[in-house]
PDB file of C-alpha atoms in Angstrom:
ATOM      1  CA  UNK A   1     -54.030 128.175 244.925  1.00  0.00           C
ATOM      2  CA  UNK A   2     -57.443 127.275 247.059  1.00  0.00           C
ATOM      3  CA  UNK A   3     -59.951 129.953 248.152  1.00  0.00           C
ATOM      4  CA  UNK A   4     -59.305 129.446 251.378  1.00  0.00           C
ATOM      5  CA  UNK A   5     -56.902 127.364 253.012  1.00  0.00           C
ATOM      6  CA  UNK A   6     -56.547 126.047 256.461  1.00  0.00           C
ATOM      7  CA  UNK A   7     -54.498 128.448 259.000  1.00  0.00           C
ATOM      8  CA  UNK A   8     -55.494 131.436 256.988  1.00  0.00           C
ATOM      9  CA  UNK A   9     -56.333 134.574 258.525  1.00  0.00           C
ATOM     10  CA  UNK A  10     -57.884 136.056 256.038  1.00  0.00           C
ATOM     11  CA  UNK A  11     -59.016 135.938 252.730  1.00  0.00           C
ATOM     12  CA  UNK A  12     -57.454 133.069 250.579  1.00  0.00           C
ATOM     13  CA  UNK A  13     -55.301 133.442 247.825  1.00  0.00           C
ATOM     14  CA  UNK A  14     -57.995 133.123 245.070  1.00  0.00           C
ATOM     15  CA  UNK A  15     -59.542 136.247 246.407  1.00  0.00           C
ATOM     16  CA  UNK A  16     -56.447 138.297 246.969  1.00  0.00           C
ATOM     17  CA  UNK A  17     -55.315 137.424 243.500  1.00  0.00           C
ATOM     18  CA  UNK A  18     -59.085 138.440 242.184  1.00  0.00           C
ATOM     19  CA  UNK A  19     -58.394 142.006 244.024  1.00  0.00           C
ATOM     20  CA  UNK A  20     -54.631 142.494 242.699  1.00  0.00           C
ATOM     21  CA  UNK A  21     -56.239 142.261 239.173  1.00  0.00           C
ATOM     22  CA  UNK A  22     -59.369 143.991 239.532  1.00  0.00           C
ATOM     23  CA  UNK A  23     -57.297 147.078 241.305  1.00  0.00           C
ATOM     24  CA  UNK A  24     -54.717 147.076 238.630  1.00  0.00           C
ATOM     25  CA  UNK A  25     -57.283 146.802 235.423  1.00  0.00           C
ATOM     26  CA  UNK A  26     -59.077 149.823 237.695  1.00  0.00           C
ATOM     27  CA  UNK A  27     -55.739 151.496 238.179  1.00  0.00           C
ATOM     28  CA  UNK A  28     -54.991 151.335 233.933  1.00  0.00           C
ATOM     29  CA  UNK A  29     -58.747 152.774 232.932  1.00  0.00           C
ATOM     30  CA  UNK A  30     -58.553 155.446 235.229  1.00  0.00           C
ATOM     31  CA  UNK A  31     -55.004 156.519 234.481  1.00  0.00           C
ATOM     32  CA  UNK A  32     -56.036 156.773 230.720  1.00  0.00           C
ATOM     33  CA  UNK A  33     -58.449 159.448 231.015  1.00  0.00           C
ATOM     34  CA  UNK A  34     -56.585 162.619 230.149  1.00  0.00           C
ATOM     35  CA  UNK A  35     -55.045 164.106 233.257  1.00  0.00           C
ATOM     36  CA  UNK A  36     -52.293 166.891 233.165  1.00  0.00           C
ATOM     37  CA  UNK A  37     -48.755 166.523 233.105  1.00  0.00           C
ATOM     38  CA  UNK A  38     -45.753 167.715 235.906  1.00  0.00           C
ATOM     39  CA  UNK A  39     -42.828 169.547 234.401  1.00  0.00           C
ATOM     40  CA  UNK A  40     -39.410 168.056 233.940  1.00  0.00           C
ATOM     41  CA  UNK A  41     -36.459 168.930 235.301  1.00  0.00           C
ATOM     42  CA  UNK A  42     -32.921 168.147 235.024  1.00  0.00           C
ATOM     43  CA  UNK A  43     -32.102 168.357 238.473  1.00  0.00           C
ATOM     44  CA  UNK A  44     -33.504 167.130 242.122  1.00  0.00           C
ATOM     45  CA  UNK A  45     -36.586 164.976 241.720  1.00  0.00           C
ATOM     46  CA  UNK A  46     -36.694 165.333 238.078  1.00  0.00           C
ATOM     47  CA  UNK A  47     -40.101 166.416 238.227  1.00  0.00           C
ATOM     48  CA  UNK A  48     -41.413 169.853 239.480  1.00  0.00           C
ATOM     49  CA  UNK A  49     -44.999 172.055 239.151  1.00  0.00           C
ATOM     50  CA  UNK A  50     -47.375 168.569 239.763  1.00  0.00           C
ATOM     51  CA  UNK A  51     -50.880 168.959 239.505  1.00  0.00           C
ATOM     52  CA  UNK A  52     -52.903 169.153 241.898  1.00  0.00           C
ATOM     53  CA  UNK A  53     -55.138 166.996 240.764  1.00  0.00           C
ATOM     54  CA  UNK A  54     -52.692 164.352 239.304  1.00  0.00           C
ATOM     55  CA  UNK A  55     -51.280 164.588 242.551  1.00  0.00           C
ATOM     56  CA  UNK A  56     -54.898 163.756 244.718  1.00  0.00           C
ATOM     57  CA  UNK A  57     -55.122 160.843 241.965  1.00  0.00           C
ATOM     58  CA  UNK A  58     -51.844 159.360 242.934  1.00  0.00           C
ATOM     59  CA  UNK A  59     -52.536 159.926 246.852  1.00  0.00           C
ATOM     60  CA  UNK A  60     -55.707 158.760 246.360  1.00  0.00           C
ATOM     61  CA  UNK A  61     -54.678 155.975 244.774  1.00  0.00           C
ATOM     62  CA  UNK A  62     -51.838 154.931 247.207  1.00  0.00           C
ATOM     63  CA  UNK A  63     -54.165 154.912 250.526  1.00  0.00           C
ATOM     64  CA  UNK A  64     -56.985 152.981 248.778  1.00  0.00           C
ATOM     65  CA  UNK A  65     -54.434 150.383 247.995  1.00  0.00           C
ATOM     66  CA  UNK A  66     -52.708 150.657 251.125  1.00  0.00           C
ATOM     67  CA  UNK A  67     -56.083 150.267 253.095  1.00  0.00           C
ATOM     68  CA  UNK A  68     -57.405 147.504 250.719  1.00  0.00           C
ATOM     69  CA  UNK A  69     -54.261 145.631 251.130  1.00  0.00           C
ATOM     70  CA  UNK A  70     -54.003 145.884 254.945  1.00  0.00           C
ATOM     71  CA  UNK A  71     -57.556 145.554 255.350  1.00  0.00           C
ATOM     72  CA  UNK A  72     -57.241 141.436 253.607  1.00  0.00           C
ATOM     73  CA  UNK A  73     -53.354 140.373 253.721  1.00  0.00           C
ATOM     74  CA  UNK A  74     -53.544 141.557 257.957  1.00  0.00           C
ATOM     75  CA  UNK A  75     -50.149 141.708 258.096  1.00  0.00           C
ATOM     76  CA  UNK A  76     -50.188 142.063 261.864  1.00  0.00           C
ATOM     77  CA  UNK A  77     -51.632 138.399 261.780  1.00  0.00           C
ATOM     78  CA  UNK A  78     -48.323 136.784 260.397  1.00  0.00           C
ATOM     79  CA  UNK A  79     -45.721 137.567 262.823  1.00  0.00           C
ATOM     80  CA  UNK A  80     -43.736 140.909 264.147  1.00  0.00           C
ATOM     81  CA  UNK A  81     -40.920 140.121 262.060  1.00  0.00           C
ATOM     82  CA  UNK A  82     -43.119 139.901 258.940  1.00  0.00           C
ATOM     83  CA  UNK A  83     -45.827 142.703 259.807  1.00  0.00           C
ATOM     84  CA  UNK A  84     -42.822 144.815 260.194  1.00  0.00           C
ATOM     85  CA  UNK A  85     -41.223 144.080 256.965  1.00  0.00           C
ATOM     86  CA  UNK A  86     -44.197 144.001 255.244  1.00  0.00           C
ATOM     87  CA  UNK A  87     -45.109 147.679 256.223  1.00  0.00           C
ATOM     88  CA  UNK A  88     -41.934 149.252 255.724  1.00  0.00           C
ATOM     89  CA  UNK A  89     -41.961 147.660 251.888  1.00  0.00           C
ATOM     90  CA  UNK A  90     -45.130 148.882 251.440  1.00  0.00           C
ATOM     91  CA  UNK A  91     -44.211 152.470 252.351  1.00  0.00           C
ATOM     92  CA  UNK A  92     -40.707 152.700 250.813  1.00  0.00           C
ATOM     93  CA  UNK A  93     -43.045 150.909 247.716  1.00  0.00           C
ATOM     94  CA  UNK A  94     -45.731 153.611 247.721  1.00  0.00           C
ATOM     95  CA  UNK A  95     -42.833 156.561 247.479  1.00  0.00           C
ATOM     96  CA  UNK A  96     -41.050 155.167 244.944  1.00  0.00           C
ATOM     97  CA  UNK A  97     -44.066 154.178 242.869  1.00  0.00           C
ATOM     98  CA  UNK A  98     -45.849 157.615 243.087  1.00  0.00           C
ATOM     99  CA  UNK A  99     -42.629 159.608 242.336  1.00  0.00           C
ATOM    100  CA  UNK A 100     -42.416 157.011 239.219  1.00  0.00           C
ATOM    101  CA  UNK A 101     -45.728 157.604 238.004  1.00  0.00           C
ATOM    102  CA  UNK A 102     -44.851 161.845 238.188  1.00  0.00           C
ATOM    103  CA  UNK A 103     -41.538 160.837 236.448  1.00  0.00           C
ATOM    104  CA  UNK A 104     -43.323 158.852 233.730  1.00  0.00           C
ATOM    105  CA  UNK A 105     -46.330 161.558 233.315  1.00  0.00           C
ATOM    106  CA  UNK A 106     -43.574 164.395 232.858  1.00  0.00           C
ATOM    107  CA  UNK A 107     -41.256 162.403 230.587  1.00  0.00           C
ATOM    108  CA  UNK A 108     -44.796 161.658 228.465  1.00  0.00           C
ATOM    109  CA  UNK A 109     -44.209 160.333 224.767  1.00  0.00           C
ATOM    110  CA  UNK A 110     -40.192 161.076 225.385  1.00  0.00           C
ATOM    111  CA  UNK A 111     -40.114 158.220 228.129  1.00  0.00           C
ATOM    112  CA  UNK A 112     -38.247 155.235 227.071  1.00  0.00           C
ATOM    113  CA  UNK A 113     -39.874 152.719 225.248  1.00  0.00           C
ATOM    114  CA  UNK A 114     -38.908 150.007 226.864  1.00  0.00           C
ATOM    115  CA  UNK A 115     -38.291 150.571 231.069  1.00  0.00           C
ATOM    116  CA  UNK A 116     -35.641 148.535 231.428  1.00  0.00           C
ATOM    117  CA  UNK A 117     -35.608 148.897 235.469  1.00  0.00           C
ATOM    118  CA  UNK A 118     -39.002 149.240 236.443  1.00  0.00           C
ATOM    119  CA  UNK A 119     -39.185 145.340 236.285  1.00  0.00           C
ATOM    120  CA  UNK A 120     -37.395 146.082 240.428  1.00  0.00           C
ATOM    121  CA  UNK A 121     -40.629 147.936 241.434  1.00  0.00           C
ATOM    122  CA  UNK A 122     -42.542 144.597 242.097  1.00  0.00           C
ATOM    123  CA  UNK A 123     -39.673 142.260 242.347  1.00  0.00           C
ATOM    124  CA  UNK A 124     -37.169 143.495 245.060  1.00  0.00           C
ATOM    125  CA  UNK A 125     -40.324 144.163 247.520  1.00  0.00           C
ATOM    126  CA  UNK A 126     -41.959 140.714 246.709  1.00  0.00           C
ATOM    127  CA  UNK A 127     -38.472 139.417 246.711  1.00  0.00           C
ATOM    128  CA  UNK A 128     -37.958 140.796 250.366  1.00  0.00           C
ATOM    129  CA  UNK A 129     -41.068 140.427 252.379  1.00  0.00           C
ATOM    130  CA  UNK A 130     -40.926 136.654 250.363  1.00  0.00           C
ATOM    131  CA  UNK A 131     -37.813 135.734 252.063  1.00  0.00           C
ATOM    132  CA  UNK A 132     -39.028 136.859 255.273  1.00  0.00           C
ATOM    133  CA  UNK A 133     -42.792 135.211 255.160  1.00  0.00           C
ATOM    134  CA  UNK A 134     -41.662 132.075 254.212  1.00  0.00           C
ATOM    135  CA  UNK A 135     -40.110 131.419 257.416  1.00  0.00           C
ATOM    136  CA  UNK A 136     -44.013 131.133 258.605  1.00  0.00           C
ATOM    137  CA  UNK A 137     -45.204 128.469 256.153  1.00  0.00           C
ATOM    138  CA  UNK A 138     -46.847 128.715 252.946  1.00  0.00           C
ATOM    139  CA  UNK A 139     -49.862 130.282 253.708  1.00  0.00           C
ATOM    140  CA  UNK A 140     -48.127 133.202 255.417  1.00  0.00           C
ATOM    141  CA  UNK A 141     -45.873 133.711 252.316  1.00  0.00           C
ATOM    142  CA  UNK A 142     -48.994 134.176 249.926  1.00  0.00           C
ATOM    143  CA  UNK A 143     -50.766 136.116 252.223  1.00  0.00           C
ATOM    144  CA  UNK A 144     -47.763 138.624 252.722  1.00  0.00           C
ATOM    145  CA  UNK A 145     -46.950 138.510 248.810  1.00  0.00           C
ATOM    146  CA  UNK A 146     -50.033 139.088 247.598  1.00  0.00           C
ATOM    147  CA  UNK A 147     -51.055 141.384 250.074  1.00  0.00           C
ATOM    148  CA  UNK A 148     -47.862 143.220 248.727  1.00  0.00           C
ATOM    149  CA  UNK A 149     -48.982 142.913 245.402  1.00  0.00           C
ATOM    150  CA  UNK A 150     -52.717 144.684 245.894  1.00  0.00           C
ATOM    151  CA  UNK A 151     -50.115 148.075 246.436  1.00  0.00           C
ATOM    152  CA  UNK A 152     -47.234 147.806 244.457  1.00  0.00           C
ATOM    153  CA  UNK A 153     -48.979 146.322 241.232  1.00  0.00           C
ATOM    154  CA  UNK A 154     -51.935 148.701 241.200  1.00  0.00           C
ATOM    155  CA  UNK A 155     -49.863 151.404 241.592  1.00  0.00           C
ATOM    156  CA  UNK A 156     -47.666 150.284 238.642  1.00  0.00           C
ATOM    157  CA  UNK A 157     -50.131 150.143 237.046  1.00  0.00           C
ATOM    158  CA  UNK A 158     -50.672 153.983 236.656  1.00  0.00           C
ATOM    159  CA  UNK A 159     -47.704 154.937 235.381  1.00  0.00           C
ATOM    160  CA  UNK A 160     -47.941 153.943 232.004  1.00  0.00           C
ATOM    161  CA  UNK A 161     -51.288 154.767 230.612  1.00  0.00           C
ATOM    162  CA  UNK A 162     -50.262 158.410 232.194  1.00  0.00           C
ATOM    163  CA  UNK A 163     -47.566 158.779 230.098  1.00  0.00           C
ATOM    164  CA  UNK A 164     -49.293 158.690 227.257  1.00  0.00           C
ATOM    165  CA  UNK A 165     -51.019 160.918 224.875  1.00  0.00           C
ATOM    166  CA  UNK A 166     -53.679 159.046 223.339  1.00  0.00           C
ATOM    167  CA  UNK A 167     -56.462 158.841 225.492  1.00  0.00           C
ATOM    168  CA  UNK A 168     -58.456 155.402 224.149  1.00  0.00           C
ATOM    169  CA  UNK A 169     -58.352 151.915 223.840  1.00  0.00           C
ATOM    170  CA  UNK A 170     -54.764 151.617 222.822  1.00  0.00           C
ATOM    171  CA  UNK A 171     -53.700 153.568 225.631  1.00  0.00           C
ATOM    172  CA  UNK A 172     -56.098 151.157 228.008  1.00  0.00           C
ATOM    173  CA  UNK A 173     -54.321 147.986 225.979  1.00  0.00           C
ATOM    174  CA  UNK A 174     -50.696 149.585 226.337  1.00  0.00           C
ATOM    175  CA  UNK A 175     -51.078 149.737 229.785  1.00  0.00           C
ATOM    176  CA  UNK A 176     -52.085 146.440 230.793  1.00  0.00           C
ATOM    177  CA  UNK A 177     -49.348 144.759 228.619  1.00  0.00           C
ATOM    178  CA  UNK A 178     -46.974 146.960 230.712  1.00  0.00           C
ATOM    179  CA  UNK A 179     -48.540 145.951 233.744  1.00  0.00           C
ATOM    180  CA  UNK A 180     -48.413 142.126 233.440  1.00  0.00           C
ATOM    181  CA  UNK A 181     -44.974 141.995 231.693  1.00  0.00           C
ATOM    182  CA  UNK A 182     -42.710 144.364 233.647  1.00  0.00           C
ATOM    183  CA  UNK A 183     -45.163 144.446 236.852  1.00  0.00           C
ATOM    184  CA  UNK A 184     -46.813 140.920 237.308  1.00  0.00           C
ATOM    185  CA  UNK A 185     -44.437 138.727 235.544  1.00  0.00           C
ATOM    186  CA  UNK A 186     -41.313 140.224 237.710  1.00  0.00           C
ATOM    187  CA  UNK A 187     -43.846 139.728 241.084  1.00  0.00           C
ATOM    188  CA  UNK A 188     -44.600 135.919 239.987  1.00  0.00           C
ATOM    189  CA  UNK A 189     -40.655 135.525 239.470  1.00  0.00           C
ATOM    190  CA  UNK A 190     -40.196 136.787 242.748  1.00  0.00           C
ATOM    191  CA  UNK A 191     -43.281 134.904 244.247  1.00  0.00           C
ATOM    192  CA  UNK A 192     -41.539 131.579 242.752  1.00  0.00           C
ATOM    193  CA  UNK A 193     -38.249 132.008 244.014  1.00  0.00           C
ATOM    194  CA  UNK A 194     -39.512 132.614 247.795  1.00  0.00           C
ATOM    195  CA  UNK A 195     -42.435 130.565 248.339  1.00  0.00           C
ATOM    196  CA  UNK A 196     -42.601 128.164 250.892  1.00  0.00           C
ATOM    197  CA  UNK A 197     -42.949 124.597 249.995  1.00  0.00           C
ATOM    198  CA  UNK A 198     -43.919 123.292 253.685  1.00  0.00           C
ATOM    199  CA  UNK A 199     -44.758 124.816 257.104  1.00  0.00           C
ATOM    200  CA  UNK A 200     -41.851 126.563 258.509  1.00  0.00           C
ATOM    201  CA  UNK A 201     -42.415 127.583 262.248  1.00  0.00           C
ATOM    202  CA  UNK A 202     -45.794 128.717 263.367  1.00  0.00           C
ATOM    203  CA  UNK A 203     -48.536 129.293 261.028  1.00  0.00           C
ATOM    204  CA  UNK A 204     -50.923 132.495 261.496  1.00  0.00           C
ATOM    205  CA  UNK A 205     -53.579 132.169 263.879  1.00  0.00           C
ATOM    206  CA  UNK A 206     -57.028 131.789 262.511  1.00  0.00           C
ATOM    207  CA  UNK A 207     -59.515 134.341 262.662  1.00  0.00           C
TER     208      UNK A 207
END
């Protein structure tokens, strides 16, 4: 991936990438400070009496992201069909993912393990706006990918590390091994299987 490539609109991929990891290391420290738990329940939601402030941290959290992402990926720059796409992803994304990291903090030390399905939280969204992007060329597919990524991985990132009990190092460690294998290495699957070898159609206006 280049810095910047020709066509781009915006940052290039180098930088994007740079911000997807920074976010989601920043997402993993601040998540394993000690915050307070929701309550489990068996029915609705599965999760009931949130904090207040676990709740700010997660909102928080999800419109930084959502700015950030907007703010370098400009959607609107790559096409109706794949500003549209790429918006509604990254809403549904940000709903699931915060009710996920409530789910995780309530089920604490009882959570499974190993989260078998949470590998779908970065790779059906990547796997979506991918299909659609590549129509646009290969510029337009990283820019809407990665620009995915800088909310759904960050986000991800959180749920772990609030999970847990131990507030230190391991818990830092624990949750960036959970965010690479079940968040980045499902986003990079889903990144491969998408991307756009060659220019399809009209590539994003410059700046």
């Amino acid at each position: 991936m280049t810095d910047r490539e020709p066509g781009s609109s915006g940052p290039g991929s180098t930088v994007l990438a740079a911000v997807v990891v920074l976010l989601t290391v920043l997402a993993v420290l601040v998540a394993s400070r000690e915050w307070p738990a929701p309550q489990r329940t068996t029915s609705g939601w599965q999760v009931t009496d949130a904090p207040p402030s676990l709740l700010s941290l997660l909102v928080v959290a999800a419109l930084v992201c959502l700015a950030v992402a907007a703010a370098l990926a400009r959607p609107h720059r790559l096409g109706v069909a794949v500003a549209v796409t790429w918006w509604a992803l990254a809403v549904v994304s940000v709903l699931a993912l915060v009710w996920n990291d409530l789910y995780l903090a309530a089920l604490g030390d009882e959570g499974p393990v190993i989260p078998v399905f949470n590998w779908a939280f970065t790779f059906l969204p990547t796997l979506l706006v991918g299909l659609v992007a590549r129509r646009r060329g290969p510029v337009a597919h990283r820019q809407a990918t990665l620009g995915l990524a800088l909310v759904v991985l960050p986000l991800f990132a959180l749920g772990r590390p609030l999970a847990g009990s131990d507030h230190d190092l391991s818990t830092v460690t624990d949750g960036l091994y959970t965010a690479a294998l079940f968040g980045a290495v499902p986003f990079a699957i889903a990144w491969a299987l998408t991307r756009a070898t060659r220019t399809r159609g009209t590539a994003p206006s410059p700046a």
